[in-house]
Structures are given as C-alpha cells and as structure tokens.
Amino acid sequence: HIIPQIMSASYQSGTQKWVLLGLLNDYSDKLDWQNQIPYLVKMCSDPDPIVIRRAIGLLKCATLESVVEGSIQCDAILDTLMKLNSDPNSLVRKDATTALGDIGQKFPSTIPQIIRKLLLRQDNTIGNVLVWKLLSYKWGLVVAAQNKYKQEK
C-alpha cells in the first residue's frame, strides 16, 4: 500500500513523500509486482525527477521479475519508458534508456519494437546517437544511429 500513498503524497506533503520513498526502499523486495505496475506507471508522471527515477527502477524490476514478454503490461511499461526518454531531466532519460536496455536483454523480441518506437520519438540527433550507442552496448548488437532527416541531394 506504500506506492498509492506515495502518489497521493507527491501532490500534497513533501515530507510525507520522502518518508514513503524511504519505506519503499526498505520493502521493495516484498512488493507484489503485478498489482503495483499501474501505480509505478503513474509514479512516472510525477513532477519530481527523484520519484520518477525510483519508479523507473521499480518498473524495471517488475518487468524483469514478473511481466510476461509481449503482454499488455510489457507494452505499457515500454511505452512509459520510451516517453521518459524525452524528459527534460538528463538522469531520468539515462535511467529510462538503461531500463529499456535491460528489458531488451531479457526479452530480445522487444528490441525491434523499442527501436521503432524510439525512432518516432527522437528528434535530437545527438541524444539519438547516445541512446543508440547505449542500447547497442546493452544488447550486444550494432544499432546504427538513426536520423529522421534525410539530406536533399
């Protein structure tokens, strides 16, 4: 019951939020992942980057431990992480990309889906190159940096 309370505390009392995040650190190994995934996805829309980063880590754990590859939950988690790839906070982007890399390692069939959806979201060419390099390293395959803008000849 900690995660839903974090969500309500996030929009109310900052002190309560930090106490609940601390409790979450202590008890995250006891979470029933299946029931917590909707709350973790909601935590990813919190205005506080620290809450988002904690949610990303927990979503990654939930996915690697209890989500079935190709399920609706898996797709929702991938969409959430890909959306966070354009967050203004660079640490959120890094954590989201790392989580996508780890999920792709465990579920290789998701790699084409991740690449395709990231191509639609990535407008920043430099950020694009960094994402592709990290994912290439994680997945052990070469993912060429993609550029949506073709040069006119």
Short mmCIF file of N, CA and C in Angstrom, two decimals:
data_model
loop_
_atom_site.label_atom_id
_atom_site.label_comp_id
_atom_site.label_asym_id
_atom_site.label_seq_id
_atom_site.Cartn_x
_atom_site.Cartn_y
_atom_site.Cartn_z
N HIS A 1 0.81 -1.21 0.00
CA HIS A 1 0.00 0.00 0.00
C HIS A 1 0.85 1.26 0.00
N ILE A 2 2.16 1.09 -0.04
CA ILE A 2 3.06 2.25 0.01
C ILE A 2 2.99 3.06 -1.27
N ILE A 3 2.98 2.41 -2.42
CA ILE A 3 3.06 3.13 -3.69
C ILE A 3 1.85 4.03 -3.92
N PRO A 4 0.62 3.58 -3.72
CA PRO A 4 -0.51 4.52 -3.89
C PRO A 4 -0.40 5.72 -2.95
N GLN A 5 0.12 5.51 -1.74
CA GLN A 5 0.26 6.63 -0.81
C GLN A 5 1.33 7.60 -1.28
N ILE A 6 2.38 7.09 -1.93
CA ILE A 6 3.40 7.99 -2.47
C ILE A 6 2.76 8.89 -3.51
N MET A 7 1.89 8.30 -4.34
CA MET A 7 1.26 9.10 -5.38
C MET A 7 0.40 10.21 -4.79
N SER A 8 -0.35 9.92 -3.74
CA SER A 8 -1.17 10.99 -3.16
C SER A 8 -0.29 11.96 -2.37
N ALA A 9 0.79 11.47 -1.77
CA ALA A 9 1.69 12.34 -1.01
C ALA A 9 2.48 13.26 -1.95
N SER A 10 2.74 12.78 -3.17
CA SER A 10 3.52 13.57 -4.12
C SER A 10 2.87 14.90 -4.41
N TYR A 11 1.58 14.91 -4.35
CA TYR A 11 0.86 16.14 -4.67
C TYR A 11 0.43 16.89 -3.42
N GLN A 12 0.84 16.39 -2.25
CA GLN A 12 0.47 17.06 -1.01
C GLN A 12 1.73 17.46 -0.23
N SER A 13 2.12 16.62 0.71
CA SER A 13 3.20 16.97 1.62
C SER A 13 4.53 16.36 1.18
N GLY A 14 5.52 17.21 0.95
CA GLY A 14 6.83 16.74 0.54
C GLY A 14 7.47 15.82 1.57
N THR A 15 7.35 16.13 2.85
CA THR A 15 7.95 15.30 3.90
C THR A 15 7.36 13.91 3.89
N GLN A 16 6.07 13.81 3.76
CA GLN A 16 5.42 12.51 3.73
C GLN A 16 5.92 11.69 2.54
N LYS A 17 6.11 12.35 1.40
CA LYS A 17 6.60 11.67 0.20
C LYS A 17 7.98 11.05 0.47
N TRP A 18 8.88 11.80 1.12
CA TRP A 18 10.23 11.29 1.35
C TRP A 18 10.22 10.13 2.34
N VAL A 19 9.36 10.21 3.35
CA VAL A 19 9.24 9.10 4.30
C VAL A 19 8.76 7.85 3.58
N LEU A 20 7.75 8.01 2.72
CA LEU A 20 7.22 6.86 1.99
C LEU A 20 8.23 6.30 0.99
N LEU A 21 9.00 7.17 0.33
CA LEU A 21 10.05 6.68 -0.58
C LEU A 21 11.10 5.89 0.19
N GLY A 22 11.43 6.36 1.41
CA GLY A 22 12.36 5.61 2.25
C GLY A 22 11.82 4.25 2.61
N LEU A 23 10.54 4.19 2.96
CA LEU A 23 9.92 2.90 3.25
C LEU A 23 9.90 1.99 2.02
N LEU A 24 9.68 2.59 0.88
CA LEU A 24 9.67 1.82 -0.35
C LEU A 24 11.03 1.17 -0.60
N ASN A 25 12.11 1.91 -0.30
CA ASN A 25 13.45 1.34 -0.44
C ASN A 25 13.60 0.12 0.46
N ASP A 26 13.08 0.21 1.68
CA ASP A 26 13.22 -0.88 2.64
C ASP A 26 12.40 -2.10 2.28
N TYR A 27 11.24 -1.90 1.65
CA TYR A 27 10.32 -3.01 1.44
C TYR A 27 10.08 -3.36 -0.03
N SER A 28 10.87 -2.82 -0.94
CA SER A 28 10.63 -3.08 -2.36
C SER A 28 10.78 -4.55 -2.73
N ASP A 29 11.56 -5.29 -1.96
CA ASP A 29 11.72 -6.72 -2.26
C ASP A 29 10.47 -7.53 -1.90
N LYS A 30 9.54 -6.93 -1.19
CA LYS A 30 8.32 -7.62 -0.78
C LYS A 30 7.08 -7.20 -1.59
N LEU A 31 7.29 -6.39 -2.62
CA LEU A 31 6.17 -5.90 -3.40
C LEU A 31 5.55 -7.00 -4.27
N ASP A 32 4.24 -6.95 -4.39
CA ASP A 32 3.53 -7.80 -5.34
C ASP A 32 3.53 -7.02 -6.66
N TRP A 33 4.49 -7.34 -7.52
CA TRP A 33 4.74 -6.54 -8.71
C TRP A 33 3.51 -6.38 -9.60
N GLN A 34 2.78 -7.45 -9.82
CA GLN A 34 1.64 -7.40 -10.72
C GLN A 34 0.63 -6.33 -10.31
N ASN A 35 0.37 -6.22 -9.01
CA ASN A 35 -0.61 -5.24 -8.54
C ASN A 35 -0.05 -3.82 -8.49
N GLN A 36 1.26 -3.68 -8.48
CA GLN A 36 1.87 -2.36 -8.33
C GLN A 36 2.18 -1.68 -9.65
N ILE A 37 2.18 -2.41 -10.74
CA ILE A 37 2.59 -1.83 -12.03
C ILE A 37 1.78 -0.59 -12.41
N PRO A 38 0.45 -0.58 -12.29
CA PRO A 38 -0.28 0.65 -12.65
C PRO A 38 0.15 1.86 -11.81
N TYR A 39 0.44 1.63 -10.53
CA TYR A 39 0.88 2.73 -9.66
C TYR A 39 2.29 3.18 -10.04
N LEU A 40 3.15 2.24 -10.41
CA LEU A 40 4.51 2.59 -10.81
C LEU A 40 4.48 3.42 -12.10
N VAL A 41 3.62 3.04 -13.03
CA VAL A 41 3.48 3.81 -14.27
C VAL A 41 3.00 5.22 -13.93
N LYS A 42 2.06 5.33 -13.01
CA LYS A 42 1.57 6.65 -12.60
C LYS A 42 2.68 7.47 -11.91
N MET A 43 3.52 6.79 -11.12
CA MET A 43 4.64 7.49 -10.47
C MET A 43 5.56 8.14 -11.51
N CYS A 44 5.63 7.56 -12.69
CA CYS A 44 6.50 8.10 -13.75
C CYS A 44 6.01 9.44 -14.28
N SER A 45 4.80 9.85 -13.93
CA SER A 45 4.30 11.16 -14.35
C SER A 45 4.40 12.19 -13.24
N ASP A 46 5.03 11.82 -12.13
CA ASP A 46 5.21 12.75 -11.02
C ASP A 46 6.11 13.91 -11.47
N PRO A 47 5.89 15.12 -10.95
CA PRO A 47 6.74 16.24 -11.34
C PRO A 47 8.16 16.16 -10.76
N ASP A 48 8.38 15.33 -9.75
CA ASP A 48 9.68 15.24 -9.09
C ASP A 48 10.54 14.17 -9.77
N PRO A 49 11.70 14.56 -10.34
CA PRO A 49 12.56 13.59 -11.02
C PRO A 49 13.04 12.45 -10.11
N ILE A 50 13.17 12.70 -8.82
CA ILE A 50 13.61 11.64 -7.90
C ILE A 50 12.56 10.55 -7.81
N VAL A 51 11.30 10.95 -7.76
CA VAL A 51 10.21 9.97 -7.73
C VAL A 51 10.18 9.21 -9.05
N ILE A 52 10.34 9.91 -10.16
CA ILE A 52 10.33 9.26 -11.47
C ILE A 52 11.46 8.24 -11.56
N ARG A 53 12.66 8.62 -11.13
CA ARG A 53 13.81 7.71 -11.21
C ARG A 53 13.59 6.47 -10.36
N ARG A 54 12.99 6.65 -9.19
CA ARG A 54 12.70 5.49 -8.33
C ARG A 54 11.65 4.60 -9.00
N ALA A 55 10.66 5.22 -9.64
CA ALA A 55 9.63 4.45 -10.34
C ALA A 55 10.23 3.67 -11.52
N ILE A 56 11.17 4.28 -12.23
CA ILE A 56 11.83 3.59 -13.35
C ILE A 56 12.54 2.34 -12.84
N GLY A 57 13.28 2.48 -11.76
CA GLY A 57 13.98 1.32 -11.20
C GLY A 57 13.02 0.21 -10.79
N LEU A 58 11.91 0.60 -10.18
CA LEU A 58 10.93 -0.40 -9.76
C LEU A 58 10.20 -1.01 -10.96
N LEU A 59 9.92 -0.21 -11.98
CA LEU A 59 9.30 -0.75 -13.19
C LEU A 59 10.21 -1.76 -13.85
N LYS A 60 11.50 -1.45 -13.87
CA LYS A 60 12.46 -2.39 -14.45
C LYS A 60 12.44 -3.70 -13.67
N CYS A 61 12.47 -3.61 -12.34
CA CYS A 61 12.41 -4.82 -11.51
C CYS A 61 11.12 -5.60 -11.77
N ALA A 62 10.02 -4.90 -11.82
CA ALA A 62 8.73 -5.55 -12.05
C ALA A 62 8.72 -6.27 -13.39
N THR A 63 9.27 -5.61 -14.41
CA THR A 63 9.29 -6.20 -15.74
C THR A 63 10.18 -7.43 -15.78
N LEU A 64 11.36 -7.32 -15.21
CA LEU A 64 12.31 -8.43 -15.26
C LEU A 64 11.88 -9.62 -14.39
N GLU A 65 11.09 -9.34 -13.35
CA GLU A 65 10.72 -10.41 -12.43
C GLU A 65 9.34 -11.02 -12.68
N SER A 66 8.40 -10.24 -13.21
CA SER A 66 7.05 -10.81 -13.24
C SER A 66 6.21 -10.51 -14.47
N VAL A 67 6.71 -9.71 -15.39
CA VAL A 67 5.91 -9.36 -16.56
C VAL A 67 6.19 -10.36 -17.67
N VAL A 68 5.14 -10.75 -18.38
CA VAL A 68 5.27 -11.68 -19.49
C VAL A 68 5.62 -10.90 -20.75
N GLU A 69 6.63 -11.38 -21.45
CA GLU A 69 7.06 -10.73 -22.69
C GLU A 69 5.91 -10.66 -23.68
N GLY A 70 5.72 -9.46 -24.25
CA GLY A 70 4.67 -9.27 -25.24
C GLY A 70 3.29 -9.00 -24.66
N SER A 71 3.18 -8.99 -23.34
CA SER A 71 1.88 -8.75 -22.70
C SER A 71 1.51 -7.27 -22.79
N ILE A 72 0.25 -6.98 -22.48
CA ILE A 72 -0.21 -5.59 -22.46
C ILE A 72 0.58 -4.79 -21.43
N GLN A 73 0.87 -5.41 -20.28
CA GLN A 73 1.67 -4.73 -19.25
C GLN A 73 3.06 -4.40 -19.77
N CYS A 74 3.66 -5.34 -20.46
CA CYS A 74 5.01 -5.12 -21.01
C CYS A 74 4.99 -3.95 -21.99
N ASP A 75 3.99 -3.91 -22.86
CA ASP A 75 3.88 -2.81 -23.83
C ASP A 75 3.67 -1.47 -23.13
N ALA A 76 2.84 -1.46 -22.08
CA ALA A 76 2.59 -0.21 -21.34
C ALA A 76 3.87 0.28 -20.67
N ILE A 77 4.63 -0.64 -20.12
CA ILE A 77 5.89 -0.27 -19.46
C ILE A 77 6.88 0.26 -20.49
N LEU A 78 7.00 -0.41 -21.63
CA LEU A 78 7.91 0.07 -22.68
C LEU A 78 7.50 1.45 -23.16
N ASP A 79 6.20 1.66 -23.36
CA ASP A 79 5.73 2.99 -23.80
C ASP A 79 6.07 4.07 -22.77
N THR A 80 5.88 3.74 -21.51
CA THR A 80 6.20 4.70 -20.44
C THR A 80 7.68 5.05 -20.44
N LEU A 81 8.53 4.03 -20.54
CA LEU A 81 9.98 4.27 -20.54
C LEU A 81 10.41 5.05 -21.78
N MET A 82 9.80 4.77 -22.91
CA MET A 82 10.16 5.50 -24.13
C MET A 82 9.72 6.96 -24.04
N LYS A 83 8.58 7.20 -23.44
CA LYS A 83 8.11 8.56 -23.23
C LYS A 83 9.09 9.32 -22.34
N LEU A 84 9.61 8.64 -21.32
CA LEU A 84 10.56 9.27 -20.40
C LEU A 84 11.90 9.56 -21.06
N ASN A 85 12.12 8.97 -22.21
CA ASN A 85 13.36 9.21 -22.94
C ASN A 85 13.45 10.63 -23.46
N SER A 86 12.36 11.37 -23.42
CA SER A 86 12.41 12.78 -23.81
C SER A 86 12.11 13.71 -22.63
N ASP A 87 12.28 13.19 -21.42
CA ASP A 87 12.10 14.00 -20.22
C ASP A 87 13.16 15.10 -20.17
N PRO A 88 12.85 16.27 -19.62
CA PRO A 88 13.85 17.34 -19.53
C PRO A 88 15.04 17.00 -18.62
N ASN A 89 14.85 16.09 -17.67
CA ASN A 89 15.91 15.74 -16.73
C ASN A 89 16.80 14.66 -17.35
N SER A 90 18.10 14.94 -17.47
CA SER A 90 19.02 14.00 -18.13
C SER A 90 19.16 12.68 -17.35
N LEU A 91 19.05 12.73 -16.02
CA LEU A 91 19.16 11.50 -15.24
C LEU A 91 17.94 10.61 -15.45
N VAL A 92 16.78 11.20 -15.61
CA VAL A 92 15.57 10.43 -15.92
C VAL A 92 15.74 9.76 -17.28
N ARG A 93 16.23 10.52 -18.26
CA ARG A 93 16.45 9.95 -19.61
C ARG A 93 17.44 8.80 -19.55
N LYS A 94 18.53 8.99 -18.80
CA LYS A 94 19.54 7.94 -18.69
C LYS A 94 18.96 6.68 -18.05
N ASP A 95 18.22 6.84 -16.96
CA ASP A 95 17.62 5.70 -16.29
C ASP A 95 16.61 4.99 -17.18
N ALA A 96 15.82 5.76 -17.92
CA ALA A 96 14.82 5.16 -18.82
C ALA A 96 15.51 4.35 -19.92
N THR A 97 16.57 4.91 -20.50
CA THR A 97 17.30 4.21 -21.56
C THR A 97 17.97 2.95 -21.03
N THR A 98 18.55 3.05 -19.84
CA THR A 98 19.19 1.88 -19.22
C THR A 98 18.16 0.79 -18.96
N ALA A 99 16.98 1.18 -18.47
CA ALA A 99 15.92 0.20 -18.21
C ALA A 99 15.48 -0.46 -19.51
N LEU A 100 15.33 0.32 -20.58
CA LEU A 100 14.97 -0.25 -21.88
C LEU A 100 16.03 -1.25 -22.34
N GLY A 101 17.30 -0.90 -22.12
CA GLY A 101 18.38 -1.81 -22.49
C GLY A 101 18.32 -3.12 -21.73
N ASP A 102 18.06 -3.04 -20.42
CA ASP A 102 17.96 -4.25 -19.61
C ASP A 102 16.76 -5.11 -19.99
N ILE A 103 15.65 -4.46 -20.28
CA ILE A 103 14.45 -5.20 -20.69
C ILE A 103 14.70 -5.86 -22.05
N GLY A 104 15.35 -5.14 -22.96
CA GLY A 104 15.69 -5.71 -24.26
C GLY A 104 16.61 -6.91 -24.15
N GLN A 105 17.53 -6.89 -23.16
CA GLN A 105 18.40 -8.04 -22.93
C GLN A 105 17.60 -9.25 -22.51
N LYS A 106 16.64 -9.05 -21.62
CA LYS A 106 15.84 -10.18 -21.13
C LYS A 106 14.82 -10.64 -22.16
N PHE A 107 14.24 -9.69 -22.89
CA PHE A 107 13.21 -10.00 -23.88
C PHE A 107 13.67 -9.51 -25.26
N PRO A 108 14.54 -10.25 -25.94
CA PRO A 108 15.07 -9.80 -27.24
C PRO A 108 14.01 -9.50 -28.29
N SER A 109 12.85 -10.13 -28.19
CA SER A 109 11.81 -9.87 -29.19
C SER A 109 11.26 -8.45 -29.08
N THR A 110 11.52 -7.76 -27.96
CA THR A 110 11.04 -6.38 -27.81
C THR A 110 11.97 -5.36 -28.47
N ILE A 111 13.17 -5.78 -28.84
CA ILE A 111 14.17 -4.85 -29.39
C ILE A 111 13.66 -4.13 -30.64
N PRO A 112 13.12 -4.85 -31.65
CA PRO A 112 12.61 -4.10 -32.82
C PRO A 112 11.51 -3.10 -32.46
N GLN A 113 10.65 -3.47 -31.53
CA GLN A 113 9.58 -2.57 -31.09
C GLN A 113 10.17 -1.34 -30.42
N ILE A 114 11.16 -1.53 -29.56
CA ILE A 114 11.81 -0.40 -28.88
C ILE A 114 12.46 0.53 -29.90
N ILE A 115 13.21 -0.05 -30.84
CA ILE A 115 13.89 0.76 -31.85
C ILE A 115 12.88 1.55 -32.67
N ARG A 116 11.83 0.87 -33.13
CA ARG A 116 10.82 1.53 -33.97
C ARG A 116 10.15 2.69 -33.22
N LYS A 117 9.77 2.45 -31.97
CA LYS A 117 9.07 3.49 -31.22
C LYS A 117 10.00 4.63 -30.82
N LEU A 118 11.25 4.32 -30.53
CA LEU A 118 12.20 5.39 -30.19
C LEU A 118 12.47 6.27 -31.41
N LEU A 119 12.50 5.67 -32.59
CA LEU A 119 12.72 6.47 -33.80
C LEU A 119 11.62 7.51 -33.98
N LEU A 120 10.43 7.15 -33.60
CA LEU A 120 9.32 8.10 -33.74
C LEU A 120 9.41 9.22 -32.72
N ARG A 121 10.08 8.99 -31.60
CA ARG A 121 10.14 9.97 -30.51
C ARG A 121 11.40 10.82 -30.54
N GLN A 122 12.50 10.31 -31.10
CA GLN A 122 13.78 11.00 -31.03
C GLN A 122 13.88 12.10 -32.08
N ASP A 123 13.93 13.34 -31.64
CA ASP A 123 14.13 14.45 -32.56
C ASP A 123 15.56 14.99 -32.46
N ASN A 124 16.20 14.77 -31.33
CA ASN A 124 17.53 15.29 -31.06
C ASN A 124 18.58 14.31 -31.60
N THR A 125 19.30 14.71 -32.64
CA THR A 125 20.26 13.81 -33.28
C THR A 125 21.36 13.39 -32.32
N ILE A 126 21.88 14.31 -31.50
CA ILE A 126 22.95 13.95 -30.56
C ILE A 126 22.41 12.99 -29.51
N GLY A 127 21.26 13.28 -28.95
CA GLY A 127 20.65 12.37 -27.99
C GLY A 127 20.38 11.02 -28.62
N ASN A 128 19.98 11.04 -29.88
CA ASN A 128 19.71 9.83 -30.63
C ASN A 128 20.96 8.94 -30.69
N VAL A 129 22.11 9.53 -31.03
CA VAL A 129 23.36 8.77 -31.11
C VAL A 129 23.71 8.16 -29.76
N LEU A 130 23.57 8.93 -28.69
CA LEU A 130 23.89 8.41 -27.36
C LEU A 130 22.98 7.25 -26.97
N VAL A 131 21.69 7.38 -27.27
CA VAL A 131 20.74 6.30 -26.97
C VAL A 131 21.12 5.05 -27.75
N TRP A 132 21.39 5.20 -29.04
CA TRP A 132 21.71 4.02 -29.85
C TRP A 132 23.01 3.37 -29.41
N LYS A 133 23.99 4.17 -29.00
CA LYS A 133 25.26 3.58 -28.53
C LYS A 133 25.03 2.79 -27.24
N LEU A 134 24.27 3.34 -26.31
CA LEU A 134 24.00 2.63 -25.06
C LEU A 134 23.23 1.34 -25.33
N LEU A 135 22.20 1.42 -26.15
CA LEU A 135 21.41 0.22 -26.43
C LEU A 135 22.23 -0.81 -27.21
N SER A 136 23.08 -0.38 -28.13
CA SER A 136 23.96 -1.32 -28.85
C SER A 136 24.85 -2.06 -27.88
N TYR A 137 25.40 -1.34 -26.92
CA TYR A 137 26.27 -1.94 -25.91
C TYR A 137 25.48 -2.95 -25.06
N LYS A 138 24.31 -2.55 -24.60
CA LYS A 138 23.48 -3.41 -23.74
C LYS A 138 23.06 -4.68 -24.47
N TRP A 139 22.66 -4.53 -25.74
CA TRP A 139 22.09 -5.65 -26.46
C TRP A 139 23.13 -6.48 -27.19
N GLY A 140 24.37 -5.99 -27.26
CA GLY A 140 25.42 -6.74 -27.94
C GLY A 140 25.22 -6.81 -29.45
N LEU A 141 24.56 -5.82 -30.00
CA LEU A 141 24.39 -5.74 -31.44
C LEU A 141 24.52 -4.29 -31.85
N VAL A 142 24.86 -4.09 -33.11
CA VAL A 142 25.06 -2.73 -33.57
C VAL A 142 23.71 -2.15 -33.99
N VAL A 143 23.32 -1.10 -33.30
CA VAL A 143 22.12 -0.35 -33.67
C VAL A 143 22.62 0.97 -34.21
N ALA A 144 22.52 1.13 -35.52
CA ALA A 144 23.04 2.34 -36.14
C ALA A 144 22.25 3.55 -35.67
N ALA A 145 22.97 4.64 -35.45
CA ALA A 145 22.29 5.89 -35.10
C ALA A 145 21.39 6.27 -36.25
N GLN A 146 20.17 6.56 -35.94
CA GLN A 146 19.19 6.86 -36.96
C GLN A 146 18.98 8.36 -37.04
N ASN A 147 18.78 8.85 -38.23
CA ASN A 147 18.48 10.27 -38.42
C ASN A 147 17.21 10.36 -39.26
N LYS A 148 16.17 10.96 -38.69
CA LYS A 148 14.90 11.05 -39.39
C LYS A 148 14.96 12.05 -40.54
N TYR A 149 15.93 12.93 -40.52
CA TYR A 149 16.00 13.98 -41.52
C TYR A 149 16.96 13.56 -42.63
N LYS A 150 16.44 13.36 -43.82
CA LYS A 150 17.29 12.97 -44.96
C LYS A 150 17.82 14.22 -45.62
N GLN A 151 19.09 14.14 -46.04
CA GLN A 151 19.68 15.27 -46.72
C GLN A 151 19.20 15.29 -48.17
N GLU A 152 18.87 16.45 -48.62
CA GLU A 152 18.44 16.59 -50.00
C GLU A 152 19.65 16.63 -50.91
N LYS A 153 19.53 15.94 -52.03
CA LYS A 153 20.65 15.90 -52.99
C LYS A 153 20.38 16.79 -54.16
#
